[in-house]
XYZ file of C-alpha atoms in Angstrom:
590
model
C 4.970 -15.044 -25.478
C 4.114 -11.055 -26.545
C 6.109 -8.258 -24.719
C 4.912 -4.430 -25.778
C 6.907 -2.255 -24.088
C 5.210 0.742 -23.698
C 4.095 3.272 -20.847
C 2.165 0.592 -18.799
C 2.153 1.455 -14.630
C 2.197 -1.444 -12.534
C -1.406 -2.056 -10.884
C -2.575 -0.447 -7.652
C -4.594 -2.849 -5.313
C -7.935 -1.570 -4.136
C -8.388 -0.971 -0.544
C -10.397 -4.191 0.369
C -7.232 -5.930 -1.357
C -5.264 -3.091 0.976
C -7.071 -3.700 4.205
C -6.783 -7.377 3.611
C -3.252 -7.378 3.403
C -2.412 -4.850 6.490
C -4.848 -6.757 8.861
C -3.324 -9.994 7.821
C 0.582 -7.996 8.762
C -0.997 -6.588 12.301
C -2.910 -9.720 12.620
C 0.748 -11.401 13.127
C 1.498 -9.410 16.459
C -2.615 -10.006 18.335
C -0.869 -10.268 22.031
C 0.977 -6.798 21.470
C -2.109 -5.349 19.697
C -4.911 -6.435 22.891
C -1.967 -4.704 24.721
C -1.883 -0.842 23.011
C -5.474 -0.831 23.415
C -5.783 -1.761 26.334
C -3.235 0.673 27.390
C -4.430 3.280 25.491
C -8.097 3.439 27.179
C -6.057 3.618 30.682
C -4.305 6.628 29.796
C -7.947 7.947 28.437
C -9.915 6.975 31.901
C -6.778 8.746 33.851
C -6.906 11.803 31.987
C -10.630 11.966 32.989
C -9.759 12.604 36.210
C -7.810 15.789 36.032
C -11.142 17.654 34.466
C -13.578 15.798 37.149
C -11.645 16.442 40.314
C -10.852 20.275 38.633
C -14.821 20.386 38.493
C -15.603 19.199 42.122
C -13.174 21.370 43.576
C -14.809 24.592 42.105
C -17.554 23.160 44.371
C -15.743 23.322 47.170
C -14.719 26.288 46.089
C -18.304 27.616 45.441
C -19.070 26.321 48.945
C -16.709 27.345 51.153
C -15.322 23.196 52.231
C -12.378 22.581 53.247
C -8.701 23.804 52.163
C -7.651 19.660 52.662
C -9.775 18.775 50.338
C -8.565 20.577 48.149
C -5.377 19.302 48.775
C -7.063 15.872 49.087
C -7.822 16.735 45.188
C -5.019 17.873 44.015
C -2.974 14.606 45.329
C -5.304 12.557 43.368
C -5.046 14.340 40.175
C -1.079 13.994 40.782
C -1.581 10.212 40.962
C -3.633 10.249 37.923
C -1.361 12.114 35.781
C 1.352 9.810 36.384
C -0.438 6.623 36.078
C -1.692 8.350 32.716
C 1.781 8.799 31.665
C 2.757 5.643 32.340
C 0.265 3.938 30.672
C 0.422 5.600 27.115
C 4.104 5.192 27.995
C 2.817 2.135 27.650
C 0.500 2.018 25.012
C 3.006 4.206 23.171
C 6.402 1.533 23.685
C 3.728 -0.851 22.359
C 2.297 0.403 19.644
C 5.583 1.846 18.334
C 6.425 -2.527 18.492
C 4.418 -3.575 15.928
C 3.751 -0.833 13.743
C 8.096 -1.454 13.004
C 7.406 -4.565 12.452
C 4.780 -4.382 10.251
C 6.644 -1.705 8.368
C 10.221 -3.654 7.846
C 8.268 -6.934 6.936
C 6.626 -4.706 4.185
C 10.076 -3.513 2.930
C 10.587 -6.690 2.792
C 7.445 -7.344 0.803
C 8.015 -4.791 -1.299
C 12.467 -5.296 -2.356
C 11.262 -8.641 -3.262
C 8.221 -7.864 -4.736
C 10.067 -5.791 -6.903
C 13.163 -7.930 -7.389
C 11.009 -10.893 -8.896
C 9.047 -8.531 -11.597
C 10.826 -9.606 -15.489
C 12.447 -6.487 -16.461
C 10.766 -5.518 -19.550
C 8.006 -5.390 -16.497
C 9.848 -2.505 -15.152
C 10.881 -1.375 -18.175
C 7.326 -1.284 -19.782
C 6.287 0.287 -16.093
C 9.149 3.026 -16.289
C 12.025 2.997 -13.769
C 10.568 6.012 -12.006
C 6.756 3.988 -11.068
C 9.135 1.549 -9.168
C 11.472 3.567 -7.670
C 8.872 5.809 -6.395
C 7.043 2.640 -5.027
C 9.907 1.208 -3.647
C 11.235 4.491 -1.910
C 7.814 7.510 -1.183
C 5.270 5.273 -1.004
C 7.502 2.882 1.433
C 7.942 6.603 3.336
C 4.365 7.545 2.874
C 3.179 3.927 4.738
C 5.984 4.195 7.226
C 4.920 7.539 8.516
C 1.248 6.276 8.074
C 1.813 2.915 10.329
C 4.071 4.931 12.732
C 2.562 7.968 13.377
C -0.561 7.874 11.817
C -2.370 4.745 12.978
C -1.096 4.939 16.908
C -3.246 8.071 16.814
C -6.085 6.355 15.825
C -5.851 4.027 18.328
C -5.152 6.995 20.997
C -7.463 8.984 19.572
C -10.780 5.906 19.312
C -9.967 5.296 22.898
C -10.083 8.437 24.429
C -13.496 9.793 22.550
C -15.133 6.743 23.918
C -13.522 7.212 27.416
C -14.837 10.643 27.484
C -17.932 10.197 26.477
C -18.681 7.461 28.853
C -17.346 10.088 31.480
C -20.176 12.563 30.381
C -22.683 10.288 30.484
C -22.179 9.583 34.237
C -22.073 13.431 35.106
C -25.377 13.579 33.372
C -26.869 11.949 30.582
C -28.458 14.818 29.276
C -24.768 16.168 28.005
C -24.623 13.723 25.690
C -26.716 15.574 23.508
C -23.189 17.250 22.447
C -22.539 14.025 20.871
C -25.786 14.022 19.599
C -25.552 17.292 17.890
C -21.472 17.089 16.559
C -21.240 13.635 15.762
C -23.288 13.682 12.364
C -21.060 16.989 11.224
C -18.398 14.887 12.478
C -19.384 11.938 10.155
C -20.736 14.056 7.109
C -16.915 15.674 7.602
C -14.803 12.049 7.779
C -17.075 10.676 5.003
C -16.520 13.903 2.689
C -12.582 13.565 3.239
C -12.491 9.772 3.119
C -14.761 10.393 -0.276
C -12.708 12.851 -1.877
C -9.288 12.163 -0.452
C -8.540 8.271 -1.930
C -8.224 9.999 -5.285
C -6.726 13.302 -4.333
C -3.908 11.669 -2.751
C -3.334 8.407 -5.344
C -3.366 11.262 -7.942
C 0.008 12.906 -6.203
C 1.590 9.833 -5.858
C 0.717 8.846 -9.299
C 2.443 12.989 -10.341
C 5.163 12.275 -8.453
C 6.392 8.676 -10.190
C 5.821 10.667 -13.517
C 8.396 13.210 -12.437
C 10.743 10.566 -10.874
C 10.539 9.185 -14.159
C 10.826 12.103 -16.034
C 13.905 13.082 -14.051
C 16.151 9.887 -13.658
C 15.723 8.922 -17.597
C 18.212 12.469 -18.113
C 19.715 11.916 -15.086
C 21.043 8.582 -16.610
C 21.585 9.553 -19.852
C 22.980 12.285 -19.383
C 25.898 12.262 -21.768
C 23.571 11.354 -24.740
C 21.171 14.396 -23.154
C 24.773 16.865 -23.257
C 25.173 15.308 -26.913
C 21.892 15.852 -28.708
C 21.536 19.235 -26.629
C 18.608 17.757 -25.380
C 18.652 20.094 -21.931
C 16.210 22.659 -22.542
C 13.310 20.506 -23.770
C 13.849 18.206 -21.056
C 13.700 20.875 -18.692
C 10.695 21.860 -19.910
C 9.287 18.384 -19.772
C 10.171 18.306 -15.949
C 8.700 21.587 -15.312
C 5.391 20.352 -17.026
C 5.827 17.403 -14.563
C 6.930 18.533 -11.424
C 3.867 21.814 -11.937
C 1.603 18.556 -11.821
C 2.834 17.403 -8.811
C 2.511 21.124 -7.299
C -1.069 21.280 -8.416
C -2.054 17.836 -7.501
C -0.287 18.962 -3.794
C -2.510 22.454 -3.466
C -5.786 20.183 -4.115
C -4.771 18.218 -1.059
C -3.959 21.195 0.714
C -7.452 23.160 -0.384
C -9.118 19.452 0.904
C -7.284 20.120 4.430
C -8.115 23.428 5.159
C -11.310 22.359 4.157
C -11.805 20.120 7.286
C -10.538 22.145 9.013
C -12.852 24.205 8.796
C -15.756 21.800 9.471
C -13.368 20.500 12.430
C -14.323 24.237 13.700
C -17.273 24.546 13.597
C -18.303 21.053 15.513
C -15.861 22.311 18.159
C -17.754 25.844 18.182
C -21.047 23.728 18.165
C -20.278 21.283 20.939
C -19.083 23.791 23.336
C -22.299 25.752 22.765
C -24.110 23.075 23.095
C -22.468 22.142 26.964
C -22.701 25.907 27.915
C -26.538 25.618 26.788
C -27.076 22.456 28.711
C -25.014 23.090 31.825
C -26.928 26.401 32.013
C -30.353 24.229 31.982
C -29.257 21.825 34.668
C -28.148 24.291 36.870
C -31.255 26.152 37.224
C -33.062 23.038 37.695
C -30.399 22.240 40.535
C -29.839 18.726 38.450
C -25.959 19.587 38.480
C -23.780 21.843 40.026
C -21.271 24.577 39.060
C -18.455 22.129 39.399
C -20.403 19.337 37.386
C -20.807 21.539 34.263
C -17.359 23.242 34.569
C -15.796 19.293 34.407
C -18.214 18.444 31.333
C -17.130 21.445 29.606
C -12.856 20.538 30.348
C -14.473 16.753 29.049
C -15.615 18.213 26.135
C -12.347 20.190 25.747
C -10.330 17.484 26.110
C -12.616 15.649 23.146
C -10.759 18.403 20.921
C -7.799 16.435 20.458
C -8.414 13.178 20.184
C -11.074 13.944 17.414
C -8.497 16.759 16.010
C -6.043 13.862 15.962
C -8.995 11.369 14.698
C -9.615 13.720 11.713
C -6.374 15.053 10.821
C -4.544 11.701 10.746
C -7.518 10.733 8.051
C -4.979 13.047 5.893
C -1.492 10.656 7.038
C -4.052 7.679 6.444
C -4.730 8.369 3.168
C -2.185 8.952 1.927
C -0.851 6.188 3.346
C -3.703 3.907 2.148
C -2.797 5.155 -1.618
C 1.173 4.348 -0.992
C -0.384 1.117 0.395
C -1.672 0.271 -2.016
C 0.498 0.847 -5.333
C 3.045 -1.498 -2.890
C 0.060 -4.233 -2.498
C 0.000 -3.820 -6.742
C 3.463 -4.536 -6.795
C 2.870 -7.282 -4.610
C -0.271 -8.581 -6.711
C 1.330 -8.962 -9.911
C 0.959 -12.564 -11.283
C 4.191 -14.485 -11.493
C 4.660 -16.148 -14.599
C 7.559 -17.796 -14.208
C 7.299 -21.832 -14.851
C 8.966 -23.486 -12.207
C 9.260 -26.680 -13.973
C 12.661 -28.476 -14.132
C 13.715 -28.783 -17.377
C 17.703 -28.890 -16.884
C 17.633 -32.470 -18.342
C 16.341 -31.256 -21.517
C 19.167 -30.109 -23.572
C 19.429 -31.419 -27.116
C 23.152 -30.072 -27.523
C 21.633 -27.905 -30.067
C 23.223 -24.393 -27.927
C 21.126 -20.814 -27.966
C 18.683 -20.408 -31.348
C 16.491 -17.164 -32.357
C 14.478 -18.543 -35.114
C 12.434 -15.748 -37.109
C 12.412 -13.241 -34.075
C 9.878 -10.050 -34.319
C 9.825 -7.085 -31.414
C 9.199 -3.744 -30.829
C 9.334 -1.894 -27.772
C 6.247 -0.739 -29.008
C 2.974 -1.722 -31.393
C 4.194 1.514 -33.576
C 7.752 0.725 -33.881
C 8.826 -3.116 -34.082
C 12.995 -3.133 -34.180
C 13.827 -6.482 -35.512
C 12.259 -8.719 -38.202
C 12.093 -12.201 -38.964
C 15.936 -12.163 -36.911
C 17.293 -15.957 -36.859
C 20.824 -16.643 -35.217
C 22.624 -19.525 -33.688
C 25.418 -20.426 -31.002
C 26.011 -23.986 -31.155
C 27.965 -25.435 -28.133
C 31.303 -23.963 -27.953
C 31.232 -21.525 -30.654
C 31.814 -17.584 -30.539
C 29.246 -15.741 -32.737
C 29.840 -11.949 -33.471
C 27.103 -9.907 -33.869
C 28.072 -6.217 -36.287
C 26.046 -3.518 -36.921
C 25.634 0.321 -37.094
C 24.300 1.499 -34.144
C 20.748 1.875 -33.769
C 20.693 -1.845 -36.454
C 19.304 -3.533 -32.570
C 21.828 -5.919 -31.497
C 21.416 -4.736 -27.612
C 17.725 -5.675 -28.555
C 18.947 -8.756 -29.946
C 21.077 -9.742 -27.033
C 18.244 -9.051 -24.284
C 15.904 -11.003 -26.078
C 18.110 -14.247 -26.605
C 19.376 -14.031 -22.909
C 15.478 -14.338 -22.164
C 14.980 -10.257 -20.591
C 12.152 -9.732 -23.403
C 10.651 -12.135 -25.125
C 10.122 -12.089 -29.011
C 6.865 -10.744 -30.414
C 6.670 -13.135 -32.628
C 9.317 -16.114 -33.844
C 11.272 -18.556 -30.871
C 14.286 -18.710 -28.794
C 15.691 -21.738 -27.783
C 18.012 -23.094 -25.036
C 19.021 -26.462 -26.236
C 16.102 -27.269 -27.941
C 14.055 -25.806 -24.570
C 12.194 -22.297 -24.986
C 14.320 -19.589 -23.106
C 10.544 -18.383 -21.941
C 9.639 -21.802 -20.066
C 12.767 -22.105 -18.320
C 12.522 -20.706 -14.696
C 14.511 -17.301 -14.581
C 16.721 -19.303 -11.633
C 18.323 -21.530 -14.575
C 17.823 -19.530 -17.095
C 20.264 -16.327 -15.363
C 22.808 -19.912 -14.982
C 23.020 -21.341 -18.247
C 22.604 -17.911 -20.374
C 24.120 -14.788 -18.629
C 24.761 -11.222 -20.548
C 27.607 -8.957 -19.814
C 26.490 -5.448 -20.749
C 29.109 -2.335 -20.454
C 26.986 -0.952 -17.773
C 28.348 -3.271 -14.491
C 27.672 -2.875 -10.414
C 29.814 -3.080 -7.908
C 27.807 -4.182 -5.171
C 28.710 -2.553 -1.653
C 30.380 -5.569 0.272
C 33.979 -7.701 0.329
C 35.123 -8.168 -2.675
C 34.496 -11.821 -1.600
C 30.503 -11.327 -0.715
C 30.493 -9.005 -4.829
C 32.266 -12.460 -6.223
C 30.636 -15.047 -4.562
C 26.708 -13.207 -5.366
C 27.903 -15.494 -8.614
C 28.479 -18.589 -7.072
C 27.431 -19.120 -3.683
C 29.465 -22.357 -3.092
C 32.837 -21.618 -4.430
C 35.808 -21.383 -2.188
C 38.959 -19.407 -1.959
C 40.842 -20.889 -4.644
C 37.726 -20.642 -7.161
C 37.360 -17.083 -6.540
C 41.616 -16.029 -6.648
C 41.453 -18.326 -10.156
C 38.703 -16.442 -11.299
C 40.479 -12.856 -10.709
C 43.982 -14.587 -12.259
C 42.187 -15.180 -15.401
C 40.315 -11.960 -15.869
C 43.904 -10.105 -14.579
C 42.562 -8.892 -11.373
C 44.207 -10.640 -9.673
C 47.601 -8.059 -8.549
C 44.891 -4.859 -8.179
C 43.394 -8.163 -5.436
C 46.549 -8.636 -3.496
C 47.120 -4.239 -3.465
C 43.754 -3.827 -1.541
C 44.727 -4.124 2.174
C 42.539 -6.572 3.024
C 43.034 -8.780 -0.504
C 39.633 -10.400 -0.079
C 37.756 -9.035 2.774
C 38.470 -5.163 1.309
C 35.183 -3.054 1.101
C 34.266 -2.640 -2.876
C 31.564 -0.441 -4.023
C 29.818 2.779 -2.610
C 30.761 2.530 0.432
C 34.264 1.682 0.287
C 37.108 0.855 -2.343
C 36.302 3.103 -5.231
C 36.455 0.397 -8.025
C 37.421 2.039 -12.258
C 35.243 0.904 -14.891
C 38.021 -1.248 -16.336
C 38.324 -3.577 -13.162
C 34.735 -2.826 -12.485
C 34.460 -4.916 -15.879
C 36.767 -7.000 -14.399
C 35.372 -8.000 -11.435
C 32.203 -8.543 -13.864
C 34.488 -11.693 -15.941
C 36.046 -13.226 -12.709
C 31.668 -13.905 -12.227
C 30.787 -14.976 -15.284
C 34.088 -17.324 -14.997
C 32.448 -18.134 -11.439
C 29.131 -18.567 -13.316
C 29.793 -21.433 -15.783
C 26.739 -20.280 -17.672
C 26.382 -22.683 -20.921
C 26.088 -19.646 -23.383
C 27.500 -15.592 -22.371
C 26.099 -13.165 -24.104
C 29.180 -9.755 -24.159
C 27.446 -6.242 -25.145
C 30.218 -4.639 -26.077
C 31.750 -4.721 -22.137
C 35.014 -3.634 -23.184
C 33.412 0.209 -25.091
C 33.901 2.200 -21.480
C 37.622 1.118 -20.554
C 39.597 3.741 -23.347
C 41.892 2.368 -25.590
C 44.328 0.814 -24.026
C 41.818 -0.628 -21.092
C 39.871 -2.038 -24.197
C 42.795 -3.971 -25.143
C 43.145 -4.912 -21.414
C 39.020 -5.916 -21.167
C 39.363 -8.113 -24.794
C 42.213 -10.325 -23.064
C 40.233 -10.826 -20.019
C 36.852 -11.655 -22.195
C 38.967 -13.734 -24.197
C 40.235 -15.881 -21.645
C 36.444 -15.837 -19.793
C 34.808 -16.722 -23.478
C 37.456 -19.908 -24.349
C 35.748 -22.774 -24.680
C 31.746 -21.709 -23.786
C 29.676 -20.332 -25.963
C 29.075 -16.909 -26.967
C 27.410 -13.953 -29.034
C 29.530 -10.863 -29.000
C 28.652 -8.004 -29.685
C 31.987 -6.356 -31.214
C 32.589 -2.769 -31.893
C 35.673 -3.496 -32.860
C 36.218 -5.475 -35.755
C 38.858 -7.305 -34.509
C 37.166 -9.185 -31.980
C 34.379 -9.890 -34.859
C 37.294 -11.326 -37.296
C 38.323 -13.207 -34.050
C 35.182 -15.363 -33.968
C 34.037 -18.649 -35.785
C 30.753 -16.582 -37.255
C 29.932 -13.533 -38.153
C 26.083 -11.643 -38.066
C 25.442 -8.696 -39.906
C 22.852 -6.628 -38.433
C 21.012 -4.035 -40.180
C 17.888 -2.527 -40.075
C 17.084 -4.839 -37.854
C 17.368 -7.414 -40.086
C 20.264 -9.691 -40.625
C 21.632 -8.936 -43.838
C 24.903 -11.060 -44.326
C 26.663 -14.292 -41.866
C 29.178 -16.355 -42.425
C 32.832 -16.748 -41.517
C 34.889 -13.458 -41.101
C 36.763 -14.699 -44.280
C 33.829 -15.857 -46.413
C 32.397 -12.209 -45.707
C 35.774 -10.346 -46.781
C 35.344 -12.355 -50.379
C 31.771 -11.799 -50.443
C 32.465 -7.840 -51.718
C 28.930 -7.622 -49.542
C 28.619 -4.682 -46.888
C 30.743 -6.307 -44.319
C 33.880 -6.773 -46.615
C 33.241 -2.915 -47.650
C 34.089 -1.857 -43.994
C 36.207 -4.582 -43.121
C 38.152 -2.641 -45.969
C 37.375 1.019 -44.149
C 38.820 -0.019 -41.197
C 41.988 -2.350 -42.092
C 42.816 0.552 -44.484
C 42.332 3.728 -41.415
C 44.820 0.445 -38.998
C 47.131 1.129 -41.909
C 46.999 4.841 -42.241
C 47.539 5.313 -38.897
């Protein structure tokens, strides 16, 4: 299977797929959703009591009625206000319970979806695309679910109940709905048609900006070494302004929405006044009834405005949810068959491998390498020769464009991810200490390991004394929120995890390069102890490591130019011999 690495964003689900996904989550909470609808409807009904009674108070005052009638109506208004508040509180609490549960499920789904993506697919999409979906997009969905959806339910209940209230006063007041509904419909349709593209483009622009910001941050030493700051700053500036332009387009759209809402409110008030003037003149209704109708319509401003304005959050949230569902919809191409029993004892073998991160720039050309059971093979070559790229292909992180990679006679691509990770371990100089206790960090490699196994692994890599010096030993919290671990110890912990994992083959990619001259020697001893008795491919940045290996493979320009034992290569007089002579002479002079 060919894996060309280029900027290939992850898919975005269409609105039908997104709606089905959200509906499936909401369907798990039907009972609480019914409670939300009932509570919101009751709150809307109680909310109409106050304007209706205010209208009747106008009539009492206009006809010179008894003051006690006003007091009774005022008491009912207070009771209705209390009931409205109680129902609203129940509705909001139930809505929060439902929507926060849905949001928690979406977060877990998103994390699981990202973690199951092949590393090559993540690299093709760009770290900014994945990171923005897992952070910004989840936050946008959280805002929509936590704020917009409850507002929609409250607004819909308020609109329906208020229209019923207007009809109860006099059916002719429904003329206001006939006049304003088309305007609101056209406004909403315009917004729904234009907003998704605007907000989707804004999210994509934000992802691009994140991608171009993260790259220089992650490669800061390289940026400084090659003085790339100004060039990369201009690129970040370009993509930042792209985000600003998209945000301004969204703001213009919002302003158009606000203007049409205000026009609808003006037309609606004018219609109520005209209808009310006519009906009072004919004696069909009282001034108090017209007052109540106007108050009803004024009460509609808030729910209609909410309904329209949350379209903003809903559209932004829908665009973000589409990006999240797009990650979940990436097909799982992993094989789930059991291949453990098919090992033919050949070890890890690459034959005729070609590979390039882009189609235009191939990296490896017809590379063949074999790591036999129990054998240590050193991979040497200048920087940029393709050593680390070959390591990722042998580990199954990337798939070769041409050629094959097998482990025990089985294509690496056919081995399920979980099995492959246990059988081929890739250790680089970029290791991570996970937040939690030291014991939990090490047990990630083998959850069923007992305490004795953990201490044995620490002893083997030379980190046991350091672990015992911690206040709580294995129960000490390490990582970002605990005891800070330096680069050398972090590598030793990574080696201890390798020892606990006990893989068939270990691929070591310059794991001692970041530890300094003193630390590198310590780490070489730690690595030698862990690799003893295991098959290993060692990407060597020190020729002393290569000399100690059973065989050496020399890469140059993405091709194997020499291969064989150290003594044979030195005796051959080839390029490795020249490099070894220069290296050895430098040691003698030192």
